[in-house]
Amino acid sequence: MIRYEVYSNGAALALDAVIDLYRASTLGERRPIDDLPRMRQMIDQANLLVCAYEGDLLVGLSRALSDYCYATYLSCLAVRASHQKQGIGKELIRRTQQAGGEAMVILLAAPKAVDYYPRIGMQGHPSCWTLRPAERIP
C-alpha cells in the first residue's frame, strides 16, 4: 500500500533516499545527483514536497515551489521505474495541486515524459523560455 505525505520544506527527507529515488526513476540523468550540497539545497529550499512511500521506501516525489495563490512550479516529479504505471505520479500531482491552494501547476516536462502529461489531463503551453546559469542577458 502506498502512503502519501506532504511537507512544507525538505527537512524531513533523507538526502540519500532522494538521490536513490532519482537514480531509480531516471531523473538522476538530468539532476546534479553527485553534487550533494546542491542536492541538499534543492530539497531544503523547495517549499512544497509530496512524497509517496511503500513501507519505508521512498517511491515517488513531487518537488515544488509555490506562492499558494497563483503559481506552483513543479520542478521535479520522480517515480521509481519499478512503481510506474500505478497512478503514483498522477496522485503526486493531484496532491501537489491540492496543497498549492488556488495556484496553477506549472512544469517543464522531461524529454522522456513529454507524452505523459497530456494523458493525465494537463494542458500544453506554447511559450516557455529558459536562461541557464552560465547564460547572460546581453
The first five atom37 places (N, CA, C, CB, O) and aatype in JSON, in Angstrom:
{
  "aatype": [12, 9, 1, 18, 6, 19, 18, 15, 2, 7, 0, 0, 10, 0, 10, 3, 0, 19, 9, 3, 10, 18, 1, 0, 15, 16, 10, 7, 6, 1, 1, 14, 9, 3, 3, 10, 14, 1, 12, 1, 5, 12, 9, 3, 5, 0, 2, 10, 10, 19, 4, 0, 18, 6, 7, 3, 10, 10, 19, 7, 10, 15, 1, 0, 10, 15, 3, 18, 4, 18, 0, 16, 18, 10, 15, 4, 10, 0, 19, 1, 0, 15, 8, 5, 11, 5, 7, 9, 7, 11, 6, 10, 9, 1, 1, 16, 5, 5, 0, 7, 7, 6, 0, 12, 19, 9, 10, 10, 0, 0, 14, 11, 0, 19, 3, 18, 18, 14, 1, 9, 7, 12, 5, 7, 8, 14, 15, 4, 17, 16, 10, 1, 14, 0, 6, 1, 9, 14],
  "atom_mask": [
    [1, 1, 1, 1, 1],
    [1, 1, 1, 1, 1],
    [1, 1, 1, 1, 1],
    [1, 1, 1, 1, 1],
    [1, 1, 1, 1, 1],
    [1, 1, 1, 1, 1],
    [1, 1, 1, 1, 1],
    [1, 1, 1, 1, 1],
    [1, 1, 1, 1, 1],
    [1, 1, 1, 0, 1],
    [1, 1, 1, 1, 1],
    [1, 1, 1, 1, 1],
    [1, 1, 1, 1, 1],
    [1, 1, 1, 1, 1],
    [1, 1, 1, 1, 1],
    [1, 1, 1, 1, 1],
    [1, 1, 1, 1, 1],
    [1, 1, 1, 1, 1],
    [1, 1, 1, 1, 1],
    [1, 1, 1, 1, 1],
    [1, 1, 1, 1, 1],
    [1, 1, 1, 1, 1],
    [1, 1, 1, 1, 1],
    [1, 1, 1, 1, 1],
    [1, 1, 1, 1, 1],
    [1, 1, 1, 1, 1],
    [1, 1, 1, 1, 1],
    [1, 1, 1, 0, 1],
    [1, 1, 1, 1, 1],
    [1, 1, 1, 1, 1],
    [1, 1, 1, 1, 1],
    [1, 1, 1, 1, 1],
    [1, 1, 1, 1, 1],
    [1, 1, 1, 1, 1],
    [1, 1, 1, 1, 1],
    [1, 1, 1, 1, 1],
    [1, 1, 1, 1, 1],
    [1, 1, 1, 1, 1],
    [1, 1, 1, 1, 1],
    [1, 1, 1, 1, 1],
    [1, 1, 1, 1, 1],
    [1, 1, 1, 1, 1],
    [1, 1, 1, 1, 1],
    [1, 1, 1, 1, 1],
    [1, 1, 1, 1, 1],
    [1, 1, 1, 1, 1],
    [1, 1, 1, 1, 1],
    [1, 1, 1, 1, 1],
    [1, 1, 1, 1, 1],
    [1, 1, 1, 1, 1],
    [1, 1, 1, 1, 1],
    [1, 1, 1, 1, 1],
    [1, 1, 1, 1, 1],
    [1, 1, 1, 1, 1],
    [1, 1, 1, 0, 1],
    [1, 1, 1, 1, 1],
    [1, 1, 1, 1, 1],
    [1, 1, 1, 1, 1],
    [1, 1, 1, 1, 1],
    [1, 1, 1, 0, 1],
    [1, 1, 1, 1, 1],
    [1, 1, 1, 1, 1],
    [1, 1, 1, 1, 1],
    [1, 1, 1, 1, 1],
    [1, 1, 1, 1, 1],
    [1, 1, 1, 1, 1],
    [1, 1, 1, 1, 1],
    [1, 1, 1, 1, 1],
    [1, 1, 1, 1, 1],
    [1, 1, 1, 1, 1],
    [1, 1, 1, 1, 1],
    [1, 1, 1, 1, 1],
    [1, 1, 1, 1, 1],
    [1, 1, 1, 1, 1],
    [1, 1, 1, 1, 1],
    [1, 1, 1, 1, 1],
    [1, 1, 1, 1, 1],
    [1, 1, 1, 1, 1],
    [1, 1, 1, 1, 1],
    [1, 1, 1, 1, 1],
    [1, 1, 1, 1, 1],
    [1, 1, 1, 1, 1],
    [1, 1, 1, 1, 1],
    [1, 1, 1, 1, 1],
    [1, 1, 1, 1, 1],
    [1, 1, 1, 1, 1],
    [1, 1, 1, 0, 1],
    [1, 1, 1, 1, 1],
    [1, 1, 1, 0, 1],
    [1, 1, 1, 1, 1],
    [1, 1, 1, 1, 1],
    [1, 1, 1, 1, 1],
    [1, 1, 1, 1, 1],
    [1, 1, 1, 1, 1],
    [1, 1, 1, 1, 1],
    [1, 1, 1, 1, 1],
    [1, 1, 1, 1, 1],
    [1, 1, 1, 1, 1],
    [1, 1, 1, 1, 1],
    [1, 1, 1, 0, 1],
    [1, 1, 1, 0, 1],
    [1, 1, 1, 1, 1],
    [1, 1, 1, 1, 1],
    [1, 1, 1, 1, 1],
    [1, 1, 1, 1, 1],
    [1, 1, 1, 1, 1],
    [1, 1, 1, 1, 1],
    [1, 1, 1, 1, 1],
    [1, 1, 1, 1, 1],
    [1, 1, 1, 1, 1],
    [1, 1, 1, 1, 1],
    [1, 1, 1, 1, 1],
    [1, 1, 1, 1, 1],
    [1, 1, 1, 1, 1],
    [1, 1, 1, 1, 1],
    [1, 1, 1, 1, 1],
    [1, 1, 1, 1, 1],
    [1, 1, 1, 1, 1],
    [1, 1, 1, 1, 1],
    [1, 1, 1, 1, 1],
    [1, 1, 1, 0, 1],
    [1, 1, 1, 1, 1],
    [1, 1, 1, 1, 1],
    [1, 1, 1, 0, 1],
    [1, 1, 1, 1, 1],
    [1, 1, 1, 1, 1],
    [1, 1, 1, 1, 1],
    [1, 1, 1, 1, 1],
    [1, 1, 1, 1, 1],
    [1, 1, 1, 1, 1],
    [1, 1, 1, 1, 1],
    [1, 1, 1, 1, 1],
    [1, 1, 1, 1, 1],
    [1, 1, 1, 1, 1],
    [1, 1, 1, 1, 1],
    [1, 1, 1, 1, 1],
    [1, 1, 1, 1, 1],
    [1, 1, 1, 1, 1]
  ],
  "atom_positions": [
    [[0.84, -1.18, 0.0], [0.0, 0.0, 0.0], [0.89, 1.25, 0.0], [-0.96, -0.01, 1.22], [1.87, 1.33, 0.74]],
    [[0.53, 2.21, -0.84], [1.28, 3.46, -0.96], [0.67, 4.48, -0.02], [1.28, 3.98, -2.43], [-0.55, 4.65, 0.02]],
    [[1.51, 5.17, 0.74], [1.03, 6.27, 1.58], [1.7, 7.56, 1.11], [1.34, 6.0, 3.1], [2.82, 7.54, 0.61]],
    [[1.0, 8.66, 1.28], [1.47, 9.95, 0.81], [1.64, 10.88, 1.99], [0.51, 10.55, -0.23], [0.84, 10.86, 2.93]],
    [[2.68, 11.71, 1.94], [2.93, 12.71, 2.97], [3.29, 14.02, 2.29], [4.06, 12.26, 3.94], [3.99, 14.03, 1.28]],
    [[2.8, 15.13, 2.86], [3.07, 16.46, 2.33], [3.94, 17.2, 3.33], [1.75, 17.24, 2.05], [3.66, 17.2, 4.53]],
    [[5.01, 17.83, 2.83], [5.92, 18.6, 3.67], [5.99, 20.02, 3.16], [7.33, 17.95, 3.7], [5.89, 20.27, 1.96]],
    [[6.17, 20.97, 4.08], [6.32, 22.37, 3.67], [7.78, 22.73, 3.44], [5.72, 23.28, 4.72], [8.07, 23.83, 2.96]],
    [[8.68, 21.84, 3.76], [10.1, 22.0, 3.41], [10.74, 20.62, 3.42], [10.84, 22.98, 4.4], [10.11, 19.64, 3.82]],
    [[11.98, 20.55, 2.98], [12.61, 19.25, 2.82], [13.32, 18.68, 4.02], [0.0, 0.0, 0.0], [13.98, 17.64, 3.91]],
    [[13.21, 19.33, 5.16], [13.98, 18.91, 6.34], [13.72, 17.46, 6.73], [13.66, 19.81, 7.5], [14.61, 16.81, 7.29]],
    [[12.55, 16.95, 6.45], [12.2, 15.59, 6.87], [12.74, 14.52, 5.92], [10.7, 15.46, 6.98], [12.65, 13.33, 6.22]],
    [[13.28, 14.92, 4.77], [13.71, 13.95, 3.78], [15.2, 13.65, 3.89], [13.39, 14.45, 2.39], [16.02, 14.55, 4.0]],
    [[15.53, 12.38, 3.86], [16.92, 11.94, 3.86], [17.47, 12.11, 2.45], [17.06, 10.46, 4.35], [16.88, 11.62, 1.49]],
    [[18.59, 12.8, 2.32], [19.17, 13.07, 1.01], [19.48, 11.79, 0.26], [20.42, 13.91, 1.16], [19.24, 11.72, -0.95]],
    [[20.02, 10.79, 0.93], [20.35, 9.54, 0.23], [19.11, 8.86, -0.34], [21.09, 8.59, 1.17], [19.18, 8.23, -1.39]],
    [[17.97, 8.97, 0.34], [16.72, 8.38, -0.16], [16.25, 9.11, -1.41], [15.63, 8.43, 0.93], [15.75, 8.48, -2.34]],
    [[16.4, 10.43, -1.43], [16.0, 11.22, -2.6], [16.9, 10.89, -3.79], [16.07, 12.72, -2.28], [16.4, 10.69, -4.9]],
    [[18.2, 10.82, -3.56], [19.13, 10.52, -4.65], [18.88, 9.11, -5.18], [20.6, 10.66, -4.17], [18.92, 8.88, -6.39]],
    [[18.63, 8.17, -4.29], [18.3, 6.8, -4.71], [17.05, 6.79, -5.58], [18.11, 5.89, -3.48], [17.0, 6.11, -6.6]],
    [[16.04, 7.56, -5.18], [14.81, 7.65, -5.97], [15.1, 8.27, -7.34], [13.76, 8.49, -5.23], [14.62, 7.76, -8.36]],
    [[15.88, 9.34, -7.38], [16.2, 9.97, -8.67], [16.91, 8.99, -9.59], [17.07, 11.22, -8.45], [16.61, 8.94, -10.79]],
    [[17.83, 8.22, -9.05], [18.52, 7.22, -9.87], [17.54, 6.16, -10.37], [19.66, 6.54, -9.06], [17.61, 5.75, -11.53]],
    [[16.65, 5.72, -9.52], [15.71, 4.64, -9.86], [14.6, 5.11, -10.78], [15.11, 4.07, -8.59], [13.87, 4.29, -11.34]],
    [[14.46, 6.42, -10.95], [13.39, 6.94, -11.81], [13.92, 7.49, -13.12], [12.64, 8.03, -11.08], [13.13, 7.9, -13.97]],
    [[15.19, 7.5, -13.33], [15.93, 8.1, -14.44], [16.02, 9.62, -14.35], [15.29, 7.72, -15.76], [16.68, 10.24, -15.19]],
    [[15.39, 10.24, -13.36], [15.52, 11.69, -13.2], [16.96, 12.06, -12.84], [14.55, 12.19, -12.11], [17.39, 13.19, -13.1]],
    [[17.69, 11.13, -12.26], [19.09, 11.36, -11.93], [19.94, 11.69, -13.15], [0.0, 0.0, 0.0], [21.01, 12.28, -13.01]],
    [[19.48, 11.31, -14.33], [20.21, 11.63, -15.56], [20.21, 13.13, -15.83], [19.59, 10.88, -16.75], [21.08, 13.63, -16.55]],
    [[19.23, 13.84, -15.26], [19.09, 15.27, -15.53], [19.19, 16.14, -14.28], [17.77, 15.53, -16.21], [18.83, 17.32, -14.32]],
    [[19.65, 15.59, -13.19], [19.81, 16.35, -11.94], [21.22, 16.14, -11.41], [18.75, 15.9, -10.88], [21.85, 15.13, -11.71]],
    [[21.73, 17.1, -10.64], [23.13, 17.03, -10.16], [23.29, 16.1, -8.95], [23.62, 18.44, -9.78], [23.69, 16.54, -7.87]],
    [[23.0, 14.82, -9.14], [22.96, 13.88, -8.01], [24.32, 13.62, -7.37], [22.38, 12.58, -8.46], [24.39, 13.1, -6.25]],
    [[25.4, 13.98, -8.05], [26.73, 13.8, -7.46], [27.21, 15.04, -6.72], [27.73, 13.44, -8.55], [28.26, 15.01, -6.08]],
    [[26.46, 16.1, -6.78], [26.77, 17.35, -6.09], [25.87, 17.41, -4.84], [26.56, 18.62, -7.03], [24.8, 18.01, -4.87]],
    [[26.33, 16.77, -3.76], [25.49, 16.61, -2.57], [25.04, 17.93, -1.95], [26.23, 15.82, -1.54], [23.87, 18.04, -1.58]],
    [[25.91, 18.94, -1.81], [25.42, 20.21, -1.26], [24.3, 20.84, -2.11], [26.58, 21.2, -1.13], [23.33, 21.38, -1.58]],
    [[24.46, 20.76, -3.42], [23.43, 21.33, -4.31], [22.12, 20.54, -4.19], [23.92, 21.34, -5.78], [21.04, 21.13, -4.15]],
    [[22.22, 19.22, -4.15], [21.02, 18.39, -3.99], [20.33, 18.69, -2.66], [21.38, 16.89, -4.08], [19.1, 18.81, -2.61]],
    [[21.1, 18.82, -1.59], [20.53, 19.13, -0.28], [19.78, 20.47, -0.33], [21.64, 19.18, 0.81], [18.68, 20.6, 0.21]],
    [[20.4, 21.46, -1.0], [19.76, 22.76, -1.13], [18.49, 22.67, -1.97], [20.73, 23.77, -1.74], [17.49, 23.32, -1.66]],
    [[18.51, 21.87, -3.03], [17.31, 21.7, -3.85], [16.15, 21.17, -3.02], [17.6, 20.75, -5.01], [15.01, 21.62, -3.18]],
    [[16.43, 20.24, -2.14], [15.37, 19.66, -1.3], [14.97, 20.65, -0.2], [15.84, 18.33, -0.68], [13.78, 20.88, 0.03]],
    [[15.95, 21.22, 0.47], [15.65, 22.12, 1.59], [14.9, 23.38, 1.17], [16.92, 22.52, 2.28], [14.06, 23.88, 1.92]],
    [[15.19, 23.89, -0.01], [14.58, 25.15, -0.44], [13.23, 24.97, -1.14], [15.53, 25.87, -1.35], [12.53, 25.96, -1.36]],
    [[12.87, 23.77, -1.48], [11.53, 23.54, -2.02], [10.54, 23.75, -0.88], [11.39, 22.09, -2.64], [10.73, 23.23, 0.22]],
    [[9.49, 24.51, -1.13], [8.55, 24.76, -0.03], [7.3, 23.89, -0.1], [8.15, 26.2, -0.03], [6.39, 24.05, 0.72]],
    [[7.25, 22.98, -1.07], [6.13, 22.05, -1.15], [6.64, 20.73, -1.71], [4.98, 22.63, -2.04], [7.04, 20.65, -2.87]],
    [[6.63, 19.72, -0.88], [7.06, 18.39, -1.31], [5.95, 17.4, -0.99], [8.4, 17.98, -0.62], [5.39, 17.41, 0.11]],
    [[5.65, 16.54, -1.94], [4.7, 15.46, -1.72], [5.46, 14.17, -1.98], [3.41, 15.59, -2.64], [6.05, 13.99, -3.05]],
    [[5.43, 13.28, -1.0], [6.19, 12.03, -1.09], [5.25, 10.84, -1.09], [7.19, 11.92, 0.07], [4.2, 10.86, -0.45]],
    [[5.65, 9.82, -1.82], [4.93, 8.55, -1.83], [5.87, 7.49, -1.27], [4.42, 8.17, -3.27], [7.02, 7.38, -1.7]],
    [[5.38, 6.72, -0.32], [6.17, 5.67, 0.31], [5.47, 4.33, 0.2], [6.43, 6.01, 1.79], [4.24, 4.23, 0.28]],
    [[6.27, 3.3, 0.0], [5.81, 1.93, 0.16], [6.62, 1.39, 1.34], [6.0, 1.04, -1.18], [7.81, 1.11, 1.2]],
    [[5.97, 1.26, 2.47], [6.7, 0.97, 3.7], [7.6, 2.15, 4.0], [0.0, 0.0, 0.0], [7.14, 3.29, 4.08]],
    [[8.9, 1.9, 4.17], [9.87, 2.97, 4.41], [10.57, 3.44, 3.14], [10.9, 2.5, 5.41], [11.38, 4.36, 3.18]],
    [[10.24, 2.82, 2.01], [10.91, 3.13, 0.74], [10.23, 4.31, 0.06], [10.9, 1.9, -0.19], [9.03, 4.29, -0.2]],
    [[11.03, 5.35, -0.24], [10.54, 6.49, -1.0], [10.38, 6.05, -2.45], [11.51, 7.73, -0.87], [11.37, 5.76, -3.12]],
    [[9.14, 6.01, -2.94], [8.88, 5.53, -4.3], [8.48, 6.65, -5.25], [7.81, 4.47, -4.29], [8.47, 6.46, -6.47]],
    [[8.14, 7.82, -4.71], [7.75, 8.94, -5.56], [7.92, 10.26, -4.84], [0.0, 0.0, 0.0], [7.84, 10.32, -3.61]],
    [[8.16, 11.32, -5.62], [8.37, 12.65, -5.05], [7.94, 13.72, -6.04], [9.85, 12.84, -4.65], [8.29, 13.66, -7.22]],
    [[7.19, 14.68, -5.55], [6.9, 15.91, -6.26], [7.6, 17.01, -5.48], [5.34, 16.18, -6.39], [7.31, 17.23, -4.3]],
    [[8.52, 17.72, -6.15], [9.27, 18.81, -5.5], [8.86, 20.1, -6.18], [10.83, 18.59, -5.6], [9.04, 20.27, -7.39]],
    [[8.29, 21.04, -5.39], [7.72, 22.24, -5.98], [8.02, 23.5, -5.17], [6.22, 22.08, -6.13], [8.39, 23.44, -4.0]],
    [[7.85, 24.62, -5.84], [7.9, 25.95, -5.22], [6.53, 26.58, -5.46], [9.07, 26.84, -5.81], [6.06, 26.61, -6.6]],
    [[5.9, 27.08, -4.42], [4.56, 27.63, -4.57], [4.39, 28.92, -3.77], [3.52, 26.61, -4.13], [4.97, 29.08, -2.7]],
    [[3.59, 29.84, -4.32], [3.15, 31.0, -3.54], [1.76, 30.74, -2.95], [3.13, 32.28, -4.43], [1.21, 31.59, -2.25]],
    [[1.2, 29.57, -3.24], [-0.06, 29.08, -2.7], [-1.28, 29.92, -3.1], [0.02, 29.04, -1.2], [-2.35, 29.8, -2.5]],
    [[-1.12, 30.77, -4.13], [-2.28, 31.53, -4.57], [-2.32, 31.73, -6.08], [-2.3, 32.87, -3.88], [-3.41, 31.89, -6.65]],
    [[-1.18, 31.71, -6.76], [-1.16, 31.95, -8.19], [-0.39, 30.88, -8.96], [-0.57, 33.29, -8.47], [-0.88, 30.35, -9.96]],
    [[0.83, 30.55, -8.5], [1.68, 29.63, -9.25], [2.37, 28.62, -8.35], [2.71, 30.41, -10.04], [2.95, 28.97, -7.32]],
    [[2.3, 27.37, -8.75], [3.09, 26.3, -8.15], [3.95, 25.72, -9.26], [2.17, 25.19, -7.49], [3.43, 25.11, -10.19]],
    [[5.26, 25.91, -9.16], [6.19, 25.37, -10.15], [6.64, 24.0, -9.68], [7.41, 26.31, -10.37], [7.39, 23.88, -8.72]],
    [[6.18, 22.98, -10.36], [6.54, 21.6, -10.03], [7.85, 21.31, -10.76], [5.39, 20.57, -10.44], [7.86, 21.03, -11.96]],
    [[8.94, 21.36, -10.02], [10.26, 21.27, -10.65], [10.78, 19.85, -10.8], [11.24, 22.07, -9.86], [11.63, 19.6, -11.66]],
    [[10.31, 18.92, -10.0], [10.72, 17.52, -10.14], [9.53, 16.61, -9.84], [11.92, 17.18, -9.19], [8.86, 16.77, -8.82]],
    [[9.28, 15.68, -10.72], [8.32, 14.62, -10.47], [9.07, 13.32, -10.74], [7.01, 14.75, -11.38], [9.47, 13.04, -11.87]],
    [[9.26, 12.53, -9.69], [10.02, 11.3, -9.82], [9.23, 10.13, -9.24], [11.4, 11.42, -9.11], [8.7, 10.22, -8.13]],
    [[9.14, 9.05, -10.0], [8.55, 7.8, -9.53], [9.5, 6.69, -9.95], [7.09, 7.58, -10.11], [9.91, 6.62, -11.11]],
    [[9.83, 5.82, -9.01], [10.71, 4.69, -9.33], [10.17, 3.95, -10.55], [10.83, 3.72, -8.13], [8.96, 3.75, -10.67]],
    [[11.06, 3.56, -11.46], [10.65, 2.8, -12.64], [9.85, 1.56, -12.24], [11.87, 2.4, -13.47], [8.9, 1.18, -12.93]],
    [[10.23, 0.95, -11.13], [9.53, -0.27, -10.67], [8.11, 0.01, -10.19], [10.32, -0.91, -9.55], [7.32, -0.92, -10.02]],
    [[7.78, 1.29, -9.95], [6.47, 1.66, -9.42], [5.65, 2.51, -10.4], [6.63, 2.4, -8.12], [4.57, 2.99, -10.05]],
    [[6.16, 2.7, -11.61], [5.43, 3.49, -12.59], [4.25, 2.72, -13.14], [6.35, 3.92, -13.73], [4.17, 1.49, -13.03]],
    [[3.32, 3.46, -13.73], [2.09, 2.91, -14.31], [1.14, 2.36, -13.25], [2.44, 1.82, -15.31], [0.34, 1.46, -13.52]],
    [[1.24, 2.91, -12.03], [0.33, 2.54, -10.94], [-0.49, 3.74, -10.46], [1.12, 1.94, -9.77], [-1.24, 3.63, -9.5]],
    [[-0.34, 4.88, -11.13], [-1.08, 6.08, -10.74], [-0.38, 6.93, -9.69], [0.0, 0.0, 0.0], [-0.97, 7.9, -9.21]],
    [[0.84, 6.58, -9.32], [1.56, 7.33, -8.28], [1.89, 8.74, -8.74], [2.84, 6.59, -7.88], [1.68, 9.7, -7.99]],
    [[2.41, 8.9, -9.95], [2.74, 10.22, -10.46], [1.52, 11.11, -10.53], [0.0, 0.0, 0.0], [1.56, 12.28, -10.13]],
    [[0.43, 10.57, -11.04], [-0.82, 11.32, -11.13], [-1.29, 11.76, -9.74], [-1.91, 10.47, -11.81], [-1.75, 12.89, -9.56]],
    [[-1.19, 10.86, -8.76], [-1.6, 11.2, -7.4], [-0.67, 12.24, -6.77], [-1.64, 9.94, -6.52], [-1.13, 13.1, -6.03]],
    [[0.61, 12.15, -7.07], [1.54, 13.17, -6.57], [1.18, 14.55, -7.12], [3.0, 12.81, -6.95], [1.2, 15.53, -6.38]],
    [[0.85, 14.62, -8.4], [0.45, 15.9, -9.0], [-0.87, 16.37, -8.4], [0.33, 15.77, -10.53], [-1.02, 17.55, -8.09]],
    [[-1.83, 15.47, -8.24], [-3.12, 15.82, -7.65], [-2.93, 16.42, -6.25], [-4.03, 14.58, -7.59], [-3.53, 17.44, -5.93]],
    [[-2.11, 15.79, -5.45], [-1.88, 16.29, -4.08], [-1.07, 17.58, -4.07], [-1.17, 15.22, -3.25], [-1.26, 18.42, -3.19]],
    [[-0.16, 17.74, -5.03], [0.58, 18.99, -5.15], [-0.38, 20.12, -5.48], [1.69, 18.88, -6.24], [-0.3, 21.21, -4.91]],
    [[-1.29, 19.86, -6.41], [-2.28, 20.87, -6.78], [-3.16, 21.23, -5.59], [-3.14, 20.38, -7.95], [-3.41, 22.41, -5.34]],
    [[-3.62, 20.24, -4.85], [-4.44, 20.49, -3.65], [-3.69, 21.33, -2.63], [-4.88, 19.16, -3.01], [-4.23, 22.31, -2.11]],
    [[-2.46, 20.96, -2.35], [-1.66, 21.66, -1.34], [-1.33, 23.08, -1.77], [-0.37, 20.9, -1.06], [-1.1, 23.95, -0.92]],
    [[-1.32, 23.34, -3.09], [-0.99, 24.66, -3.61], [-2.15, 25.64, -3.59], [0.0, 0.0, 0.0], [-2.01, 26.76, -4.1]],
    [[-3.27, 25.26, -3.03], [-4.41, 26.17, -2.94], [-4.98, 26.48, -4.31], [0.0, 0.0, 0.0], [-5.27, 25.58, -5.1]],
    [[-5.13, 27.77, -4.61], [-5.7, 28.21, -5.89], [-4.64, 28.36, -6.98], [-6.43, 29.53, -5.71], [-4.95, 28.85, -8.07]],
    [[-3.42, 27.96, -6.72], [-2.33, 28.16, -7.67], [-2.42, 27.22, -8.86], [-0.99, 27.98, -6.97], [-2.86, 26.07, -8.73]],
    [[-2.0, 27.71, -10.01], [-1.88, 26.91, -11.22], [-0.59, 26.09, -11.12], [-1.88, 27.81, -12.5], [0.44, 26.62, -10.69]],
    [[-0.63, 24.82, -11.5], [0.56, 23.97, -11.51], [1.26, 24.14, -12.85], [0.2, 22.48, -11.24], [0.64, 24.0, -13.91]],
    [[2.55, 24.43, -12.8], [3.36, 24.67, -13.99], [4.56, 23.73, -13.93], [3.82, 26.17, -14.09], [5.17, 23.58, -12.88]],
    [[4.9, 23.1, -15.05], [6.1, 22.26, -15.07], [6.69, 22.21, -16.45], [5.78, 20.84, -14.6], [6.01, 22.47, -17.45]],
    [[7.97, 21.89, -16.51], [8.66, 21.6, -17.76], [8.85, 20.1, -17.81], [10.04, 22.37, -17.86], [9.43, 19.51, -16.9]],
    [[8.35, 19.48, -18.86], [8.43, 18.03, -18.96], [9.83, 17.57, -19.31], [7.44, 17.51, -19.99], [10.5, 18.16, -20.16]],
    [[10.26, 16.51, -18.65], [11.49, 15.83, -19.05], [11.24, 15.22, -20.44], [11.93, 14.72, -17.99], [10.11, 14.82, -20.73]],
    [[12.26, 15.15, -21.27], [12.05, 14.6, -22.62], [11.36, 13.24, -22.64], [13.37, 14.49, -23.32], [10.53, 12.98, -23.52]],
    [[11.68, 12.38, -21.71], [11.07, 11.04, -21.67], [9.62, 11.06, -21.18], [11.9, 10.13, -20.79], [8.91, 10.06, -21.32]],
    [[9.18, 12.18, -20.6], [7.84, 12.25, -20.03], [6.9, 13.19, -20.77], [7.93, 12.67, -18.6], [5.79, 13.44, -20.31]],
    [[7.33, 13.72, -21.89], [6.55, 14.74, -22.58], [5.16, 14.23, -23.0], [7.31, 15.22, -23.81], [4.22, 15.02, -23.06]],
    [[5.01, 12.95, -23.27], [3.71, 12.4, -23.66], [2.84, 12.04, -22.47], [3.91, 11.18, -24.52], [1.64, 11.82, -22.63]],
    [[3.42, 11.97, -21.28], [2.68, 11.56, -20.08], [1.67, 12.62, -19.64], [3.65, 11.29, -18.94], [0.52, 12.3, -19.34]],
    [[2.08, 13.87, -19.61], [1.26, 14.93, -19.02], [-0.06, 15.17, -19.75], [2.04, 16.21, -18.99], [-1.08, 15.35, -19.09]],
    [[-0.1, 15.18, -21.08], [-1.41, 15.32, -21.74], [-2.35, 14.14, -21.43], [-1.21, 15.43, -23.25], [-3.56, 14.32, -21.37]],
    [[-1.78, 12.96, -21.25], [-2.61, 11.77, -20.95], [-3.32, 11.89, -19.61], [-1.75, 10.51, -20.96], [-4.38, 11.3, -19.43]],
    [[-2.74, 12.65, -18.67], [-3.39, 12.77, -17.36], [-4.23, 14.04, -17.24], [-2.35, 12.73, -16.26], [-4.75, 14.35, -16.17]],
    [[-4.35, 14.79, -18.35], [-5.23, 15.94, -18.35], [-4.58, 17.3, -18.25], [0.0, 0.0, 0.0], [-5.29, 18.31, -18.14]],
    [[-3.26, 17.36, -18.29], [-2.6, 18.67, -18.23], [-2.57, 19.28, -19.64], [-1.15, 18.53, -17.66], [-2.53, 18.57, -20.64]],
    [[-2.6, 20.61, -19.68], [-2.6, 21.35, -20.94], [-1.18, 21.79, -21.3], [-3.54, 22.57, -20.85], [-0.43, 22.22, -20.43]],
    [[-0.84, 21.68, -22.56], [0.45, 22.17, -23.04], [0.43, 23.69, -23.13], [0.0, 0.0, 0.0], [-0.63, 24.3, -23.18]],
    [[1.61, 24.28, -23.14], [1.73, 25.74, -23.26], [2.78, 26.02, -24.34], [2.13, 26.4, -21.89], [3.88, 25.47, -24.29]],
    [[2.46, 26.88, -25.3], [3.38, 27.07, -26.43], [4.59, 27.94, -26.15], [2.64, 27.65, -27.57], [5.53, 27.98, -26.95]],
    [[4.6, 28.64, -25.02], [5.73, 29.56, -24.81], [6.38, 29.33, -23.45], [5.27, 31.01, -24.92], [5.77, 29.48, -22.4]],
    [[7.63, 28.96, -23.52], [8.43, 28.79, -22.32], [9.87, 29.11, -22.71], [8.31, 27.33, -21.72], [10.33, 28.71, -23.78]],
    [[10.55, 29.83, -21.85], [11.93, 30.19, -22.11], [12.77, 29.88, -20.9], [12.05, 31.67, -22.49], [12.28, 29.93, -19.77]],
    [[14.02, 29.55, -21.12], [14.94, 29.28, -20.02], [16.18, 30.14, -20.17], [15.32, 27.78, -19.98], [16.53, 30.58, -21.26]],
    [[16.83, 30.37, -19.07], [18.11, 31.07, -19.03], [18.99, 30.29, -18.06], [17.95, 32.6, -18.6], [18.79, 30.36, -16.84]],
    [[19.95, 29.57, -18.58], [20.82, 28.74, -17.76], [21.8, 29.61, -16.97], [21.59, 27.71, -18.64], [22.06, 30.75, -17.35]],
    [[22.37, 29.07, -15.85], [23.24, 29.87, -15.01], [24.41, 30.54, -15.75], [23.78, 29.02, -13.92], [24.78, 31.67, -15.42]],
    [[25.0, 29.86, -16.71], [26.15, 30.41, -17.43], [25.75, 31.4, -18.53], [26.96, 29.29, -18.05], [26.6, 32.1, -19.07]],
    [[24.47, 31.47, -18.85], [23.99, 32.38, -19.89], [23.66, 33.73, -19.27], [22.75, 31.79, -20.61], [23.27, 33.81, -18.1]],
    [[23.82, 34.78, -20.04], [23.56, 36.13, -19.56], [22.67, 36.87, -20.55], [24.89, 36.9, -19.35], [22.72, 36.64, -21.75]],
    [[21.85, 37.76, -20.01], [21.07, 38.67, -20.85], [22.05, 39.72, -21.38], [19.87, 39.33, -20.04], [22.74, 40.37, -20.59]],
    [[22.11, 39.91, -22.71], [23.06, 40.89, -23.25], [22.67, 42.33, -22.92], [23.17, 40.73, -24.77], [23.36, 43.27, -23.3]]
  ]
}
